[in-house]
PDB file of C-alpha atoms in Angstrom:
ATOM      1  CA  MET A   1      33.538  24.980  52.255  1.00 45.00           C
ATOM      2  CA  LYS A   2      29.615  25.506  52.083  1.00 44.00           C
ATOM      3  CA  LYS A   3      29.653  27.023  48.635  1.00 47.00           C
ATOM      4  CA  ILE A   4      31.439  23.780  47.549  1.00 44.00           C
ATOM      5  CA  LEU A   5      29.271  21.379  48.907  1.00 43.00           C
ATOM      6  CA  THR A   6      26.374  23.668  47.620  1.00 43.00           C
ATOM      7  CA  ILE A   7      28.200  23.311  44.026  1.00 39.00           C
ATOM      8  CA  MET A   8      28.000  19.511  44.617  1.00 40.00           C
ATOM      9  CA  MET A   9      24.873  19.482  45.510  1.00 39.00           C
ATOM     10  CA  ILE A  10      23.581  21.312  42.777  1.00 39.00           C
ATOM     11  CA  ALA A  11      25.296  18.951  40.907  1.00 41.00           C
ATOM     12  CA  LEU A  12      23.696  15.863  41.850  1.00 40.00           C
ATOM     13  CA  GLY A  13      20.235  16.938  41.694  1.00 43.00           C
ATOM     14  CA  ILE A  14      20.948  17.785  38.284  1.00 37.00           C
ATOM     15  CA  VAL A  15      22.170  14.110  37.580  1.00 37.00           C
ATOM     16  CA  VAL A  16      19.123  12.457  39.979  1.00 35.00           C
ATOM     17  CA  MET A  17      16.254  14.860  37.476  1.00 38.00           C
ATOM     18  CA  THR A  18      18.647  13.642  34.013  1.00 36.00           C
ATOM     19  CA  ASN A  19      18.605  10.324  35.244  1.00 39.00           C
ATOM     20  CA  GLY A  20      15.181  10.143  36.281  1.00 34.00           C
ATOM     21  CA  ASN A  21      13.897  11.476  33.122  1.00 34.00           C
ATOM     22  CA  THR A  22      15.847   8.811  31.447  1.00 34.00           C
ATOM     23  CA  ILE A  23      14.623   6.262  33.385  1.00 35.00           C
ATOM     24  CA  SER A  24      10.923   7.285  33.774  1.00 37.00           C
ATOM     25  CA  ALA A  25      10.438   8.013  30.111  1.00 53.00           C
ATOM     26  CA  LYS A  26       6.901   7.649  29.379  1.00 90.00           C
ATOM     27  CA  THR A  27       3.767   7.851  26.668  1.00 94.00           C
ATOM     28  CA  LYS A  28       0.337   8.654  27.509  1.00 94.00           C
ATOM     29  CA  ALA A  29      -2.314   9.085  24.887  1.00 96.00           C
ATOM     30  CA  SER A  30      -4.876  11.815  24.431  1.00 96.00           C
ATOM     31  CA  TYR A  31      -8.681  11.766  23.543  1.00 96.00           C
ATOM     32  CA  LYS A  32     -10.769  14.914  21.574  1.00 96.00           C
ATOM     33  CA  LYS A  33     -13.466  14.538  18.929  1.00 96.00           C
ATOM     34  CA  GLY A  34     -12.554  11.280  17.424  1.00 97.00           C
ATOM     35  CA  ILE A  35      -8.790  11.366  17.156  1.00 98.00           C
ATOM     36  CA  VAL A  36      -6.081   9.792  20.095  1.00 98.00           C
ATOM     37  CA  LYS A  37      -2.630  11.339  19.941  1.00 98.00           C
ATOM     38  CA  ILE A  38       0.242   9.411  21.851  1.00 98.00           C
ATOM     39  CA  THR A  39       2.757  11.515  22.756  1.00 97.00           C
ATOM     40  CA  GLY A  40       5.856  10.926  24.729  1.00 96.00           C
ATOM     41  CA  LYS A  41       8.850   8.415  24.319  1.00 95.00           C
ATOM     42  CA  GLY A  42       9.475   4.621  23.753  1.00 96.00           C
ATOM     43  CA  LYS A  43       6.709   1.628  24.339  1.00 96.00           C
ATOM     44  CA  TYR A  44       3.266   2.904  24.206  1.00 97.00           C
ATOM     45  CA  SER A  45       1.714  -0.191  25.650  1.00 94.00           C
ATOM     46  CA  SER A  46      -1.889   1.145  27.864  1.00 95.00           C
ATOM     47  CA  LYS A  47      -5.022  -0.955  26.242  1.00 95.00           C
ATOM     48  CA  LYS A  48      -7.701   1.693  27.236  1.00 95.00           C
ATOM     49  CA  PHE A  49      -9.148   1.978  23.990  1.00 97.00           C
ATOM     50  CA  LYS A  50      -9.101  -1.569  22.962  1.00 96.00           C
ATOM     51  CA  ASN A  51     -12.609  -1.976  21.622  1.00 97.00           C
ATOM     52  CA  SER A  52     -13.706   1.766  21.793  1.00 97.00           C
ATOM     53  CA  LYS A  53     -16.278   3.173  19.182  1.00 97.00           C
ATOM     54  CA  LYS A  54     -15.392   6.423  19.023  1.00 97.00           C
ATOM     55  CA  VAL A  55     -11.866   6.104  17.898  1.00 98.00           C
ATOM     56  CA  LYS A  56     -11.669   7.232  14.029  1.00 98.00           C
ATOM     57  CA  LYS A  57      -8.094   8.596  13.549  1.00 98.00           C
ATOM     58  CA  VAL A  58      -4.551   7.680  15.726  1.00 98.00           C
ATOM     59  CA  ILE A  59      -1.467   9.903  16.178  1.00 98.00           C
ATOM     60  CA  VAL A  60       1.505   8.851  16.914  1.00 98.00           C
ATOM     61  CA  GLY A  61       4.226  11.102  17.945  1.00 96.00           C
ATOM     62  CA  LYS A  62       7.430  11.346  16.861  1.00 95.00           C
ATOM     63  CA  ASN A  63       9.164   9.837  19.501  1.00 96.00           C
ATOM     64  CA  VAL A  64       6.853   6.658  20.261  1.00 97.00           C
ATOM     65  CA  THR A  65       8.730   3.171  19.313  1.00 97.00           C
ATOM     66  CA  LYS A  66       6.888   0.518  19.863  1.00 97.00           C
ATOM     67  CA  ILE A  67       2.865   0.332  19.555  1.00 97.00           C
ATOM     68  CA  GLY A  68       1.625  -2.941  22.287  1.00 96.00           C
ATOM     69  CA  ASN A  69      -0.275  -6.290  22.418  1.00 95.00           C
ATOM     70  CA  ASN A  70      -3.737  -5.073  21.724  1.00 96.00           C
ATOM     71  CA  ALA A  71      -3.771  -1.836  21.907  1.00 97.00           C
ATOM     72  CA  PHE A  72      -5.992  -0.762  19.203  1.00 98.00           C
ATOM     73  CA  ILE A  73      -8.059  -4.117  18.936  1.00 97.00           C
ATOM     74  CA  GLY A  74     -11.456  -3.823  17.955  1.00 97.00           C
ATOM     75  CA  CYS A  75     -11.930  -0.576  16.858  1.00 98.00           C
ATOM     76  CA  LYS A  76     -14.488  -0.868  14.682  1.00 97.00           C
ATOM     77  CA  ASN A  77     -14.728   2.938  13.212  1.00 98.00           C
ATOM     78  CA  LEU A  78     -10.685   3.372  13.287  1.00 98.00           C
ATOM     79  CA  LYS A  79     -10.080   4.307   9.483  1.00 98.00           C
ATOM     80  CA  LYS A  80      -7.137   6.727   9.967  1.00 97.00           C
ATOM     81  CA  ILE A  81      -3.303   6.074  11.632  1.00 97.00           C
ATOM     82  CA  SER A  82      -0.496   8.438  11.226  1.00 97.00           C
ATOM     83  CA  PHE A  83       2.853   6.285  12.140  1.00 97.00           C
ATOM     84  CA  ASN A  84       5.887   8.142  12.731  1.00 96.00           C
ATOM     85  CA  LYS A  85       9.810   7.856  11.203  1.00 94.00           C
ATOM     86  CA  LYS A  86      10.835   6.349  14.666  1.00 95.00           C
ATOM     87  CA  LEU A  87       8.655   3.497  15.035  1.00 97.00           C
ATOM     88  CA  LYS A  88      10.198   0.206  15.290  1.00 97.00           C
ATOM     89  CA  THR A  89       7.970  -2.449  16.872  1.00 97.00           C
ATOM     90  CA  ILE A  90       3.842  -2.914  16.382  1.00 96.00           C
ATOM     91  CA  GLY A  91       2.635  -5.490  18.843  1.00 94.00           C
ATOM     92  CA  GLU A  92       0.376  -8.754  18.431  1.00 92.00           C
ATOM     93  CA  PHE A  93      -3.663  -7.790  17.502  1.00 94.00           C
ATOM     94  CA  ALA A  94      -2.851  -3.847  17.354  1.00 96.00           C
ATOM     95  CA  PHE A  95      -4.926  -2.727  15.025  1.00 97.00           C
ATOM     96  CA  LYS A  96      -6.866  -6.325  14.593  1.00 96.00           C
ATOM     97  CA  GLY A  97     -10.375  -5.717  13.743  1.00 97.00           C
ATOM     98  CA  THR A  98     -10.186  -1.912  12.510  1.00 98.00           C
ATOM     99  CA  ALA A  99     -11.474  -0.260   9.618  1.00 98.00           C
ATOM    100  CA  LEU A 100      -8.150   0.473   7.991  1.00 98.00           C
ATOM    101  CA  ASN A 101      -8.415   0.799   4.451  1.00 97.00           C
ATOM    102  CA  HIS A 102      -4.848   1.449   3.469  1.00 97.00           C
ATOM    103  CA  VAL A 103      -1.931   1.151   5.660  1.00 97.00           C
ATOM    104  CA  ASP A 104       1.485   2.782   5.372  1.00 97.00           C
ATOM    105  CA  ILE A 105       4.412   1.251   7.365  1.00 97.00           C
ATOM    106  CA  PRO A 106       7.078   3.427   8.008  1.00 97.00           C
ATOM    107  CA  THR A 107      10.540   2.183   7.292  1.00 97.00           C
ATOM    108  CA  SER A 108      11.943   2.497  10.738  1.00 97.00           C
ATOM    109  CA  VAL A 109       9.259  -0.457  11.752  1.00 97.00           C
ATOM    110  CA  LYS A 110      11.600  -3.970  12.027  1.00 95.00           C
ATOM    111  CA  LYS A 111       9.191  -6.050  13.685  1.00 94.00           C
ATOM    112  CA  ILE A 112       5.411  -6.379  13.327  1.00 93.00           C
ATOM    113  CA  GLY A 113       3.342  -8.952  15.939  1.00 90.00           C
ATOM    114  CA  ASP A 114       1.097 -11.804  14.937  1.00 87.00           C
ATOM    115  CA  GLY A 115      -2.354  -9.982  13.836  1.00 90.00           C
ATOM    116  CA  ALA A 116      -1.538  -7.058  13.909  1.00 94.00           C
ATOM    117  CA  PHE A 117      -3.062  -5.664  10.949  1.00 95.00           C
ATOM    118  CA  LEU A 118      -5.796  -9.056  10.544  1.00 93.00           C
ATOM    119  CA  ILE A 119      -8.457  -6.203   8.886  1.00 96.00           C
ATOM    120  CA  GLU A 120     -11.025  -7.137   6.676  1.00 95.00           C
ATOM    121  CA  SER A 121     -11.604  -3.730   5.376  1.00 96.00           C
ATOM    122  CA  LEU A 122      -7.817  -2.997   4.361  1.00 97.00           C
ATOM    123  CA  LYS A 123      -6.878  -3.062   0.672  1.00 97.00           C
ATOM    124  CA  GLU A 124      -3.470  -1.395   0.398  1.00 97.00           C
ATOM    125  CA  VAL A 125      -0.127  -1.847   2.829  1.00 97.00           C
ATOM    126  CA  LYS A 126       2.576   0.125   2.212  1.00 98.00           C
ATOM    127  CA  MET A 127       5.586  -1.425   4.359  1.00 97.00           C
ATOM    128  CA  PRO A 128       9.724  -1.722   4.301  1.00 97.00           C
ATOM    129  CA  GLY A 129      10.652  -4.672   2.304  1.00 96.00           C
ATOM    130  CA  ASN A 130      12.333  -6.454   5.287  1.00 94.00           C
ATOM    131  CA  MET A 131      10.937  -6.818   8.443  1.00 88.00           C
ATOM    132  CA  HIS A 132      10.694  -9.586  11.438  1.00 83.00           C
ATOM    133  CA  TRP A 133       7.328 -11.182  11.742  1.00 81.00           C
ATOM    134  CA  SER A 134       6.811 -12.373  15.124  1.00 73.00           C
ATOM    135  CA  TYR A 135       4.101 -14.635  16.295  1.00 64.00           C
ATOM    136  CA  SER A 136       1.963 -15.948  19.332  1.00 58.00           C
ATOM    137  CA  GLU A 137       2.591 -19.499  19.962  1.00 53.00           C
ATOM    138  CA  ILE A 138      -1.137 -19.558  21.199  1.00 48.00           C
ATOM    139  CA  GLU A 139      -2.664 -17.594  18.325  1.00 48.00           C
ATOM    140  CA  ASN A 140      -0.610 -18.359  15.770  1.00 50.00           C
ATOM    141  CA  GLU A 141      -2.457 -16.466  13.368  1.00 56.00           C
ATOM    142  CA  LEU A 142      -1.630 -14.271   9.896  1.00 70.00           C
ATOM    143  CA  TYR A 143      -0.558 -11.017  10.083  1.00 79.00           C
ATOM    144  CA  PHE A 144      -2.483  -9.620   7.540  1.00 87.00           C
ATOM    145  CA  TYR A 145      -6.005 -11.314   5.250  1.00 89.00           C
ATOM    146  CA  THR A 146      -5.197 -10.872   1.573  1.00 91.00           C
ATOM    147  CA  VAL A 147      -4.754  -7.003   0.499  1.00 95.00           C
ATOM    148  CA  ASP A 148      -5.499  -6.135  -3.222  1.00 97.00           C
ATOM    149  CA  LYS A 149      -1.715  -4.215  -2.904  1.00 97.00           C
ATOM    150  CA  VAL A 150       1.103  -4.403  -1.292  1.00 97.00           C
ATOM    151  CA  VAL A 151       4.147  -2.456  -1.919  1.00 98.00           C
ATOM    152  CA  PHE A 152       7.705  -3.023  -0.583  1.00 98.00           C
ATOM    153  CA  LYS A 153       9.421   0.836   0.018  1.00 97.00           C
ATOM    154  CA  THR A 154      13.041  -0.987   0.185  1.00 97.00           C
ATOM    155  CA  ALA A 155      14.789  -3.586  -1.206  1.00 97.00           C
ATOM    156  CA  ALA A 156      12.629  -6.601   0.315  1.00 96.00           C
ATOM    157  CA  ASN A 157      13.309 -10.449   1.373  1.00 92.00           C
ATOM    158  CA  TYR A 158      11.437 -13.648   0.618  1.00 87.00           C
ATOM    159  CA  LYS A 159      10.530 -13.745   4.215  1.00 83.00           C
ATOM    160  CA  THR A 160       8.926 -10.412   4.278  1.00 88.00           C
ATOM    161  CA  MET A 161       7.268 -10.956   0.894  1.00 88.00           C
ATOM    162  CA  LEU A 162       5.573 -14.386   2.764  1.00 84.00           C
ATOM    163  CA  GLY A 163       3.853 -11.983   5.547  1.00 84.00           C
ATOM    164  CA  VAL A 164       1.724 -10.330   2.903  1.00 88.00           C
ATOM    165  CA  PRO A 165      -0.125 -12.124   0.944  1.00 88.00           C
ATOM    166  CA  ALA A 166      -1.727  -9.988  -1.810  1.00 93.00           C
ATOM    167  CA  ARG A 167      -3.495  -9.824  -5.577  1.00 95.00           C
ATOM    168  CA  LYS A 168      -0.320  -7.523  -6.685  1.00 97.00           C
ATOM    169  CA  TYR A 169       3.392  -7.179  -5.334  1.00 97.00           C
ATOM    170  CA  VAL A 170       4.933  -4.124  -6.059  1.00 98.00           C
ATOM    171  CA  VAL A 171       8.865  -4.063  -5.448  1.00 97.00           C
ATOM    172  CA  SER A 172      11.129  -0.780  -4.581  1.00 96.00           C
ATOM    173  CA  SER A 173      12.464   0.502  -7.609  1.00 94.00           C
ATOM    174  CA  LYS A 174      15.853   0.350  -6.143  1.00 93.00           C
ATOM    175  CA  ASP A 175      15.665  -3.334  -5.347  1.00 97.00           C
ATOM    176  CA  LYS A 176      18.717  -5.066  -6.673  1.00 96.00           C
ATOM    177  CA  LYS A 177      17.994  -8.587  -6.246  1.00 97.00           C
ATOM    178  CA  TYR A 178      13.350  -8.095  -7.018  1.00 97.00           C
ATOM    179  CA  THR A 179      11.658  -7.482  -9.803  1.00 97.00           C
ATOM    180  CA  SER A 180       7.816  -7.216 -10.378  1.00 97.00           C
ATOM    181  CA  ILE A 181       5.900  -7.774 -13.233  1.00 97.00           C
ATOM    182  CA  ASP A 182       2.131  -8.383 -13.612  1.00 96.00           C
ATOM    183  CA  GLY A 183       2.256  -8.340  -9.802  1.00 97.00           C
ATOM    184  CA  ALA A 184       3.834 -11.626  -9.341  1.00 96.00           C
ATOM    185  CA  ILE A 185       7.838 -11.025  -7.609  1.00 96.00           C
ATOM    186  CA  TYR A 186      10.806 -12.599  -9.857  1.00 96.00           C
ATOM    187  CA  ARG A 187      14.703 -12.807  -9.006  1.00 95.00           C
ATOM    188  CA  ASN A 188      16.328  -9.979 -11.461  1.00 95.00           C
ATOM    189  CA  SER A 189      19.312 -12.404 -12.350  1.00 93.00           C
ATOM    190  CA  ASP A 190      17.972 -14.745 -14.120  1.00 92.00           C
ATOM    191  CA  TYR A 191      13.620 -14.117 -14.036  1.00 95.00           C
ATOM    192  CA  LYS A 192      13.458 -16.934 -11.392  1.00 93.00           C
ATOM    193  CA  LEU A 193       9.282 -16.479  -9.977  1.00 94.00           C
ATOM    194  CA  MET A 194       9.225 -16.162  -6.411  1.00 92.00           C
ATOM    195  CA  LEU A 195       5.877 -15.117  -5.531  1.00 91.00           C
ATOM    196  CA  ILE A 196       2.948 -15.222  -7.100  1.00 91.00           C
ATOM    197  CA  PRO A 197      -0.025 -12.695  -6.049  1.00 93.00           C
ATOM    198  CA  ARG A 198      -3.600 -14.252  -4.775  1.00 91.00           C
ATOM    199  CA  VAL A 199      -5.386 -14.464  -8.343  1.00 92.00           C
ATOM    200  CA  LYS A 200      -7.730 -16.480 -10.103  1.00 91.00           C
ATOM    201  CA  GLU A 201      -5.396 -17.085 -12.686  1.00 93.00           C
ATOM    202  CA  PHE A 202      -2.053 -16.553 -13.643  1.00 94.00           C
ATOM    203  CA  THR A 203       0.552 -16.519 -16.266  1.00 96.00           C
ATOM    204  CA  VAL A 204       3.903 -16.629 -15.883  1.00 96.00           C
ATOM    205  CA  SER A 205       6.366 -13.857 -17.389  1.00 96.00           C
ATOM    206  CA  ASP A 206       7.669 -14.617 -20.911  1.00 95.00           C
ATOM    207  CA  LYS A 207      10.798 -13.486 -19.281  1.00 96.00           C
ATOM    208  CA  CYS A 208      11.051 -16.850 -17.354  1.00 95.00           C
ATOM    209  CA  GLN A 209      13.180 -19.513 -18.792  1.00 92.00           C
ATOM    210  CA  ILE A 210      13.754 -22.078 -15.681  1.00 92.00           C
ATOM    211  CA  LEU A 211      10.416 -22.500 -13.059  1.00 92.00           C
ATOM    212  CA  ASP A 212      10.701 -23.594  -9.884  1.00 90.00           C
ATOM    213  CA  LEU A 213       7.475 -25.075  -8.914  1.00 86.00           C
ATOM    214  CA  TYR A 214       8.290 -24.553  -5.283  1.00 81.00           C
ATOM    215  CA  TYR A 215       7.628 -20.898  -5.266  1.00 83.00           C
ATOM    216  CA  ILE A 216       4.120 -21.910  -7.130  1.00 81.00           C
ATOM    217  CA  ASN A 217       2.246 -22.400  -3.503  1.00 70.00           C
ATOM    218  CA  HIS A 218       2.895 -19.987  -1.000  1.00 61.00           C
ATOM    219  CA  PHE A 219       4.992 -20.622   2.222  1.00 58.00           C
ATOM    220  CA  ARG A 220       5.105 -18.557   5.497  1.00 56.00           C
ATOM    221  CA  TYR A 221       7.269 -18.668   8.365  1.00 51.00           C
ATOM    222  CA  LEU A 222       6.526 -19.245  11.781  1.00 51.00           C
ATOM    223  CA  SER A 223       9.486 -19.125  14.067  1.00 52.00           C
ATOM    224  CA  ASP A 224      12.668 -20.896  12.224  1.00 53.00           C
ATOM    225  CA  ASP A 225       9.913 -23.407  10.209  1.00 54.00           C
ATOM    226  CA  ASP A 226       8.139 -23.339   7.351  1.00 52.00           C
ATOM    227  CA  TYR A 227       4.528 -23.585   7.229  1.00 57.00           C
ATOM    228  CA  PHE A 228       2.473 -24.528   4.096  1.00 54.00           C
ATOM    229  CA  GLU A 229       0.082 -22.651   2.088  1.00 62.00           C
ATOM    230  CA  THR A 230      -1.546 -23.101  -0.389  1.00 62.00           C
ATOM    231  CA  ASN A 231      -2.855 -20.626  -2.976  1.00 73.00           C
ATOM    232  CA  SER A 232      -6.442 -21.742  -2.579  1.00 72.00           C
ATOM    233  CA  GLU A 233      -7.956 -18.932  -5.436  1.00 81.00           C
ATOM    234  CA  LEU A 234      -5.888 -20.103  -7.860  1.00 84.00           C
ATOM    235  CA  GLU A 235      -7.995 -22.034 -10.671  1.00 85.00           C
ATOM    236  CA  LYS A 236      -5.933 -22.076 -13.799  1.00 88.00           C
ATOM    237  CA  ILE A 237      -1.855 -21.499 -13.841  1.00 90.00           C
ATOM    238  CA  THR A 238      -0.149 -20.945 -17.839  1.00 94.00           C
ATOM    239  CA  ILE A 239       3.478 -21.994 -18.628  1.00 93.00           C
ATOM    240  CA  PRO A 240       4.826 -19.498 -21.527  1.00 95.00           C
ATOM    241  CA  ALA A 241       6.710 -21.545 -24.378  1.00 94.00           C
ATOM    242  CA  SER A 242       9.869 -19.497 -23.292  1.00 94.00           C
ATOM    243  CA  VAL A 243       9.979 -21.707 -20.232  1.00 94.00           C
ATOM    244  CA  LYS A 244      12.463 -24.394 -21.334  1.00 92.00           C
ATOM    245  CA  LYS A 245      13.153 -26.190 -17.890  1.00 93.00           C
ATOM    246  CA  ILE A 246      10.840 -27.202 -15.201  1.00 92.00           C
ATOM    247  CA  VAL A 247      12.380 -27.766 -11.813  1.00 90.00           C
ATOM    248  CA  TYR A 248      10.808 -28.412  -7.923  1.00 85.00           C
ATOM    249  CA  THR A 249      13.477 -27.750  -5.682  1.00 81.00           C
ATOM    250  CA  ASN A 250      10.913 -28.138  -2.223  1.00 69.00           C
ATOM    251  CA  THR A 251      13.489 -27.816   0.935  1.00 59.00           C
ATOM    252  CA  ASP A 252      14.575 -30.362   3.457  1.00 59.00           C
ATOM    253  CA  LYS A 253      12.344 -28.430   6.375  1.00 58.00           C
ATOM    254  CA  PHE A 254       9.263 -28.928   3.397  1.00 61.00           C
ATOM    255  CA  GLU A 255      10.152 -32.466   3.733  1.00 64.00           C
ATOM    256  CA  GLN A 256      10.544 -32.819   8.199  1.00 65.00           C
ATOM    257  CA  TYR A 257       7.038 -31.088   7.972  1.00 59.00           C
ATOM    258  CA  LYS A 258       5.641 -34.025   5.785  1.00 61.00           C
ATOM    259  CA  LYS A 259       6.865 -36.419   7.244  1.00 64.00           C
ATOM    260  CA  GLN A 260       5.438 -34.749  11.352  1.00 62.00           C
ATOM    261  CA  VAL A 261       1.806 -34.223  10.011  1.00 55.00           C
ATOM    262  CA  GLY A 262       2.024 -36.260   6.348  1.00 54.00           C
ATOM    263  CA  ASN A 263       0.847 -34.849   3.178  1.00 52.00           C
ATOM    264  CA  TYR A 264      -0.898 -31.214   3.741  1.00 50.00           C
ATOM    265  CA  PRO A 265      -4.506 -31.726   3.216  1.00 49.00           C
ATOM    266  CA  TYR A 266      -5.530 -29.337   0.877  1.00 51.00           C
ATOM    267  CA  LYS A 267      -5.535 -30.289  -2.361  1.00 57.00           C
ATOM    268  CA  ALA A 268      -5.627 -27.490  -4.877  1.00 61.00           C
ATOM    269  CA  ASN A 269      -7.931 -28.492  -8.358  1.00 68.00           C
ATOM    270  CA  PHE A 270      -6.634 -25.939 -11.401  1.00 72.00           C
ATOM    271  CA  GLN A 271      -6.133 -25.678 -15.002  1.00 81.00           C
ATOM    272  CA  PHE A 272      -2.180 -25.916 -15.883  1.00 81.00           C
ATOM    273  CA  GLU A 273      -1.206 -25.105 -19.650  1.00 87.00           C
ATOM    274  CA  VAL A 274       2.050 -25.298 -20.487  1.00 88.00           C
ATOM    275  CA  LEU A 275       2.833 -23.932 -23.787  1.00 92.00           C
ATOM    276  CA  ASN A 276       6.094 -25.484 -24.129  1.00 89.00           C
ATOM    277  CA  LYS A 277       5.088 -29.083 -26.051  1.00 87.00           C
ATOM    278  CA  ASN A 278       8.614 -30.450 -25.821  1.00 88.00           C
ATOM    279  CA  LEU A 279       9.677 -30.730 -22.124  1.00 89.00           C
ATOM    280  CA  ASP A 280      12.275 -33.002 -21.396  1.00 92.00           C
ATOM    281  CA  GLU A 281      11.719 -36.335 -19.498  1.00 92.00           C
ATOM    282  CA  ALA A 282      13.290 -34.513 -16.274  1.00 92.00           C
ATOM    283  CA  SER A 283      10.778 -31.680 -16.452  1.00 92.00           C
ATOM    284  CA  THR A 284       7.807 -33.922 -16.754  1.00 89.00           C
ATOM    285  CA  LYS A 285       8.698 -35.965 -13.657  1.00 89.00           C
ATOM    286  CA  CYS A 286       9.275 -32.753 -11.403  1.00 87.00           C
ATOM    287  CA  LEU A 287       5.368 -31.948 -12.978  1.00 84.00           C
ATOM    288  CA  GLU A 288       4.202 -35.126 -11.809  1.00 82.00           C
ATOM    289  CA  LYS A 289       5.967 -34.975  -8.053  1.00 79.00           C
ATOM    290  CA  TRP A 290       4.594 -31.637  -8.024  1.00 77.00           C
ATOM    291  CA  ASN A 291       1.032 -32.805  -8.540  1.00 75.00           C
ATOM    292  CA  ALA A 292       1.467 -36.061  -6.406  1.00 73.00           C
ATOM    293  CA  ASP A 293       2.291 -33.338  -3.262  1.00 66.00           C
ATOM    294  CA  PHE A 294      -0.242 -31.067  -3.845  1.00 61.00           C
ATOM    295  CA  ILE A 295      -1.993 -30.598  -6.654  1.00 56.00           C
ATOM    296  CA  ASN A 296      -4.878 -31.716  -8.920  1.00 53.00           C
ATOM    297  CA  ILE A 297      -3.868 -31.067 -12.159  1.00 48.00           C
ATOM    298  CA  LYS A 298      -6.732 -30.976 -14.702  1.00 46.00           C
TER     299      LYS A 298
END
């Protein structure tokens, strides 16, 4: 009987220890010579390195699944970061105000918080093409400033594209729905223009036959609502002769937005050159409607 009781006690102890390890799974960060190493399992939520001038590099351990809000905000000398392939979430303002030039976000990441990479020095972003942008109802900021180049490592969806203003977009070669031409993104099936880069002058691809003016402007999504944002850098757009028809399919959501706040207060001024001189009347009316909504065409 004592032997049986002893065995039961030992077994119970193992269960408690196992459950204890599961429940108390934690992460910790160590610092040495400018390098922060995050180890352990689960969410890293410490803010002890917030605004640190000593941090130059961050290494995220293989079992860390989340970087918490404001974790490395204001670390102005942080220039390098190594993520792992199990990371799922990067919290709000996690790396805002750092000195990162390039960021390679693993395809495991499914959610990025508001302002996570608001970094003036950031030039290139490599990232998954399908993720959820979360945002702070209080701060309501962008996720990135305009970067020189964004590369989508997996098939992209439209909402993810809109989260990163860039001067050049590159979609994955395995993306069956979208392709990139001269830094812009088009739909594969009919070369419909989906997103133009933040440049001063832009020429629509001569593969494009039907142009939807709705996609010339930039939209970013906050929760379930559309938020209009003009590509204010644009000075000239050229529509090649290959474009036979121009349409303007502004969404119902945007019409609701206009009813609430009126026309968007910013009016862009740029040259609009149409090389097809035989546009039909419907296309001309679409241009006039678009101009009345947003643009002062020269």
